[in-house]
PDB file of C-alpha atoms and ligand atoms in Angstrom:
ATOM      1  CA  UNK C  10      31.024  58.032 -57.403  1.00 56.00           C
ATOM      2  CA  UNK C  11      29.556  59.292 -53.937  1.00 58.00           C
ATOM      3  CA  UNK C  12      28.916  56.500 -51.208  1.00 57.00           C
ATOM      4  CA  UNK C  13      26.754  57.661 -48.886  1.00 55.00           C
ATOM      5  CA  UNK C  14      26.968  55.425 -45.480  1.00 53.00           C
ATOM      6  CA  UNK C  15      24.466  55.391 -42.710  1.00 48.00           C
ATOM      7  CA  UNK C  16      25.707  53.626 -39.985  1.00 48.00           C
ATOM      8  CA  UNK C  17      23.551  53.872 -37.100  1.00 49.00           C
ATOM      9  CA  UNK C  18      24.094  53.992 -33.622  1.00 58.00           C
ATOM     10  CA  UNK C  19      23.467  50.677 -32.334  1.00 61.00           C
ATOM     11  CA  UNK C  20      21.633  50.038 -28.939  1.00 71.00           C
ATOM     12  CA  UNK C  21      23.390  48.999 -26.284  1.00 83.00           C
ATOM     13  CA  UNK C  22      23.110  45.331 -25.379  1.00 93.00           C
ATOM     14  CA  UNK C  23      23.158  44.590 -21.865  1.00 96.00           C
ATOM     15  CA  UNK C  24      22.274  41.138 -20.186  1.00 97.00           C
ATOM     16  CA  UNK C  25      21.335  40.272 -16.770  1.00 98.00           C
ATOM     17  CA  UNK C  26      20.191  37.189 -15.076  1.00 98.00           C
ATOM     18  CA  UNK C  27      18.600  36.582 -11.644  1.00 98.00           C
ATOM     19  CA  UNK C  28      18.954  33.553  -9.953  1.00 98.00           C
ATOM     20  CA  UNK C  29      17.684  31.693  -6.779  1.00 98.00           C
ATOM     21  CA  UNK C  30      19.719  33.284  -4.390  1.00 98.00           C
ATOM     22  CA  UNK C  31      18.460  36.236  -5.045  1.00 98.00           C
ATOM     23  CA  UNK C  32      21.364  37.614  -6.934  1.00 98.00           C
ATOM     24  CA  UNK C  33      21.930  39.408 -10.348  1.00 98.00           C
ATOM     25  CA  UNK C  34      24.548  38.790 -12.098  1.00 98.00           C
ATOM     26  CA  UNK C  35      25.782  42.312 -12.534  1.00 97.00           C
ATOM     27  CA  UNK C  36      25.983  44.617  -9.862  1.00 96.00           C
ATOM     28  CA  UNK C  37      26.732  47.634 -12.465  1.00 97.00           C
ATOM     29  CA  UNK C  38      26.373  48.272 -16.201  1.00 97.00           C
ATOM     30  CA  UNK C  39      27.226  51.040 -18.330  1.00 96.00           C
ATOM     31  CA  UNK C  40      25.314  52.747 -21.241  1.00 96.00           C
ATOM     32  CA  UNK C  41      25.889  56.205 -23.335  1.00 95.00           C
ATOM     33  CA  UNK C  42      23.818  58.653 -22.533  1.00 95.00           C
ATOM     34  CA  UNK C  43      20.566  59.059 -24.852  1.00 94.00           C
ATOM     35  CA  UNK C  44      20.995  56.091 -26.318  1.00 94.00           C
ATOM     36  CA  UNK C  45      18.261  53.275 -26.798  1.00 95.00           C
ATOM     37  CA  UNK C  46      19.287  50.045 -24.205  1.00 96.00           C
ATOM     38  CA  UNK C  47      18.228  46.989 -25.435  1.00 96.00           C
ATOM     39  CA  UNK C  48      17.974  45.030 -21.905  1.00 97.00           C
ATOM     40  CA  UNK C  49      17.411  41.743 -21.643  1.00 98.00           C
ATOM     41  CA  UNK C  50      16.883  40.094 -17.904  1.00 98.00           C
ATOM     42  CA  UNK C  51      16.457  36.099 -17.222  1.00 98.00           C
ATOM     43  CA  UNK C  52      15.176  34.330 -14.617  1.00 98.00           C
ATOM     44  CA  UNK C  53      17.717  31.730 -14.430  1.00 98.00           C
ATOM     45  CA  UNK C  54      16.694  30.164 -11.557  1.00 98.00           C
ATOM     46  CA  UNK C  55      14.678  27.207 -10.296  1.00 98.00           C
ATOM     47  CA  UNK C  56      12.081  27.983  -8.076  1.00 98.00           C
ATOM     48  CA  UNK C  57       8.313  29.083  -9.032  1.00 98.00           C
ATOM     49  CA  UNK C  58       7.693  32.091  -9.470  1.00 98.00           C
ATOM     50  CA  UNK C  59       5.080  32.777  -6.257  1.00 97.00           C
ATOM     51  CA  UNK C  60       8.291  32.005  -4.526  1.00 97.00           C
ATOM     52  CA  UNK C  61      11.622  33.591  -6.021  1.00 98.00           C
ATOM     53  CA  UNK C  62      10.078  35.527  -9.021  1.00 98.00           C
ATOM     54  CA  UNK C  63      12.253  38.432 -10.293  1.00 98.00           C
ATOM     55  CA  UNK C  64      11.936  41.712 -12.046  1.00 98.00           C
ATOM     56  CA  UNK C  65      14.613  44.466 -12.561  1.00 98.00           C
ATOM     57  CA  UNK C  66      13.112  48.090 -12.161  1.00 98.00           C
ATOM     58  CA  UNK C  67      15.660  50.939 -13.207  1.00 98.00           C
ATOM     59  CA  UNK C  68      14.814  54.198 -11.232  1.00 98.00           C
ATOM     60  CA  UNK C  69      15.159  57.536 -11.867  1.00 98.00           C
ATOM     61  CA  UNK C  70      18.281  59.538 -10.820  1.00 97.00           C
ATOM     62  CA  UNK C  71      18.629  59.948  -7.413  1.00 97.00           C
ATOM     63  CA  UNK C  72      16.154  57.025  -6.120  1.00 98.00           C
ATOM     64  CA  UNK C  73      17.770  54.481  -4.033  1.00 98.00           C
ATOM     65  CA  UNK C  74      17.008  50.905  -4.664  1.00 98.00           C
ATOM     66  CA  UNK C  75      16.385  50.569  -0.748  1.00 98.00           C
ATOM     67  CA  UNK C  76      14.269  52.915   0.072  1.00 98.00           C
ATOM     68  CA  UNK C  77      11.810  52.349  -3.008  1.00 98.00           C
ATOM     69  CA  UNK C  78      11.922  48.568  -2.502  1.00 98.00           C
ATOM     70  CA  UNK C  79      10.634  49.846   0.879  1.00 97.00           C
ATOM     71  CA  UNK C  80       8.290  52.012  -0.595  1.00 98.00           C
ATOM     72  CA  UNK C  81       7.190  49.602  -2.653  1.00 98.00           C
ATOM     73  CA  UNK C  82       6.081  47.063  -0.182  1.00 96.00           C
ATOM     74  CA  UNK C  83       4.188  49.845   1.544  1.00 97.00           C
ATOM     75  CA  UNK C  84       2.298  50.101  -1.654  1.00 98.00           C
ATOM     76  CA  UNK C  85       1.364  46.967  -1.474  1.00 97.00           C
ATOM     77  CA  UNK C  86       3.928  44.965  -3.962  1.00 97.00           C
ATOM     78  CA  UNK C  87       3.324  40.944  -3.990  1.00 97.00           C
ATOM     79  CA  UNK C  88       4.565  38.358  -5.392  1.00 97.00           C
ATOM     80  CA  UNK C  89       2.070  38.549  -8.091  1.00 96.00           C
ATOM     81  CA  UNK C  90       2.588  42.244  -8.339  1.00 97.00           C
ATOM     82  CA  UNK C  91       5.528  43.516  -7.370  1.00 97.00           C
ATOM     83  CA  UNK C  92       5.559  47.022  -8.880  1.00 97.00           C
ATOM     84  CA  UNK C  93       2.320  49.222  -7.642  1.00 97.00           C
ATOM     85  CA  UNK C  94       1.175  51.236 -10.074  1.00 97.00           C
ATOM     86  CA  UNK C  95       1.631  54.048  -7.305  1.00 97.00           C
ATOM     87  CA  UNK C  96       5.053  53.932  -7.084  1.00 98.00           C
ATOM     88  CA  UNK C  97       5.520  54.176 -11.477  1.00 98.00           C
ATOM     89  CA  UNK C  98       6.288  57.809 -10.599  1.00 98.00           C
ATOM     90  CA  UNK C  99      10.132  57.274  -9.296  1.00 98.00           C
ATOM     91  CA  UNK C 100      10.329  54.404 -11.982  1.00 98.00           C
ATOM     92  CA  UNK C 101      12.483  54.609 -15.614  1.00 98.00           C
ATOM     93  CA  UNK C 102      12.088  51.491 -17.393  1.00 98.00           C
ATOM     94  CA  UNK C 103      11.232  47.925 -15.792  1.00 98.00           C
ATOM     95  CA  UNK C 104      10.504  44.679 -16.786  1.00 98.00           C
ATOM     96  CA  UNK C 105       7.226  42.065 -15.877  1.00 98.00           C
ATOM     97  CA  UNK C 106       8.201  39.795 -13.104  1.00 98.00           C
ATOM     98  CA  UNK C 107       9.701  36.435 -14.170  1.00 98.00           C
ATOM     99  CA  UNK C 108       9.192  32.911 -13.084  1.00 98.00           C
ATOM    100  CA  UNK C 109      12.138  30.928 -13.354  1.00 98.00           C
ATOM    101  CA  UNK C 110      13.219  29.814 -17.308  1.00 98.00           C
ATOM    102  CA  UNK C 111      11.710  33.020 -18.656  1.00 98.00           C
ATOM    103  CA  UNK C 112      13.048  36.322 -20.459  1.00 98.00           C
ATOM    104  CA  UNK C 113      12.434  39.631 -21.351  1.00 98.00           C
ATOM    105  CA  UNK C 114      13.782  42.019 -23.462  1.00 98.00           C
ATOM    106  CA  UNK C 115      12.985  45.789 -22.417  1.00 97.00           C
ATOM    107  CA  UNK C 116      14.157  48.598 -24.726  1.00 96.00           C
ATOM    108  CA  UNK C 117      14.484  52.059 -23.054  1.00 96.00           C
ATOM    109  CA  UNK C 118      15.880  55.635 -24.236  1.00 96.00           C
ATOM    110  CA  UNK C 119      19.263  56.047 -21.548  1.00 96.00           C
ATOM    111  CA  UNK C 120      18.584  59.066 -19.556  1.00 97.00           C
ATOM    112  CA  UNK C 121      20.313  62.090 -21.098  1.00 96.00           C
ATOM    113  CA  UNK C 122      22.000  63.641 -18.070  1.00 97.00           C
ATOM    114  CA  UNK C 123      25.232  61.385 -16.901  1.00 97.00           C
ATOM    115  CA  UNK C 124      25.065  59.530 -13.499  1.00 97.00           C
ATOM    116  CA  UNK C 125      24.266  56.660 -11.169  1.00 98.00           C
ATOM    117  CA  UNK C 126      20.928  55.501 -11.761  1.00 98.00           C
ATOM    118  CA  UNK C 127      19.857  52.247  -9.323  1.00 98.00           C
ATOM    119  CA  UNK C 128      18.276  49.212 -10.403  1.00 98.00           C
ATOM    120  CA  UNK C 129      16.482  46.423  -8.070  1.00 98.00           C
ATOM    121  CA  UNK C 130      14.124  43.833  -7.616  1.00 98.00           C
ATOM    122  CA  UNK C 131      10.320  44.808  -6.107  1.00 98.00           C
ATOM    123  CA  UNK C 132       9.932  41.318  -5.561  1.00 98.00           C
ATOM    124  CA  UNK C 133       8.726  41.201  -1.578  1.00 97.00           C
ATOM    125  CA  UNK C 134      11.927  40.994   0.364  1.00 96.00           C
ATOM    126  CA  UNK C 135      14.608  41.188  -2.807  1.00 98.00           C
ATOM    127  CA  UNK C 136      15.008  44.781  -2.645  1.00 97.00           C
ATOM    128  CA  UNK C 137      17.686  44.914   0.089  1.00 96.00           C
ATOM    129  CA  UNK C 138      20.266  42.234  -2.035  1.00 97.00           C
ATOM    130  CA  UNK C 139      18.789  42.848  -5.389  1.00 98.00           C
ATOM    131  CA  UNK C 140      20.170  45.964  -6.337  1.00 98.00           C
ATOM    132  CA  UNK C 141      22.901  47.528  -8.440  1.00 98.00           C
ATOM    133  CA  UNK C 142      23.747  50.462 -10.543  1.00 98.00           C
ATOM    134  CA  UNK C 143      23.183  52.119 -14.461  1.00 98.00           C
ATOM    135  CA  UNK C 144      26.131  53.754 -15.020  1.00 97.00           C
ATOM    136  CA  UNK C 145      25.351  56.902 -18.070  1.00 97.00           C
ATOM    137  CA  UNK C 146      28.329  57.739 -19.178  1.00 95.00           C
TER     138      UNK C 146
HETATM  139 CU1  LIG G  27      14.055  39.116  -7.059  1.00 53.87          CU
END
């Protein structure tokens, strides 16, 4: 008798809080190239969200989390929208910006090629300590 297995490839799971001092939890996480990321961000902290809300905004190889936070702002990002829609261009995957208690669970394809990919917060004045790394491996 033939047994015939599928055993998919499961996503990656990868968990990251933000808290009220403006921190994530991670500064760098690793995922396989092509493969679908199951991310899930919190907002851990305290504080409303007109004041310390949080998203986490992956960008595409080679952006750096400084200069598009900077970019960003230029564009206009606010505390009630962080992410202009004419900045979307440099971005890979992001999630909605969180007031403090509340979750969200992006899914996302990993980029194929292998590299450093930068993540950070659009929220006005975040972008220069919330930032960090994607690691494709
Ligand atoms: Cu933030």
């Amino acid at each position: 008798m033939l047994f015939v297995l599928q055993v998919a490839d499961a996503a990656s799971k990868v968990v990251i809080t933000g808290d009220d001092k403006m921190q994530f939890n991670k500064r760098e996480f690793e995922v396989a190239a092509g493969q679908v990321v199951e991310l899930e961000f919190k907002n851990v902290g305290k504080l409303p969200k007109a004041a310390m809300g949080h998203n986490l905004v992956i960008l595409k190889e080679g952006v750096s989390a400084l200069s598009f936070g900077s970019k960003a702002l230029k564009a206009g990002a606010s505390s009630t929208n962080p992410l202009p829609k004419s900045v979307m261009d440099e971005v890979l995957a992001h999630t909605k910006l969180l007031g403090p208690g509340e979750s969200e669970t992006i899914e996302f394809v990993a980029p194929a090629k292998k590299g450093l990919y930068q993540f950070v917060c659009t929220f006005p004045g975040h972008y220069s300590i919330m930032r960090g790394i994607m690691v494709v491996k």
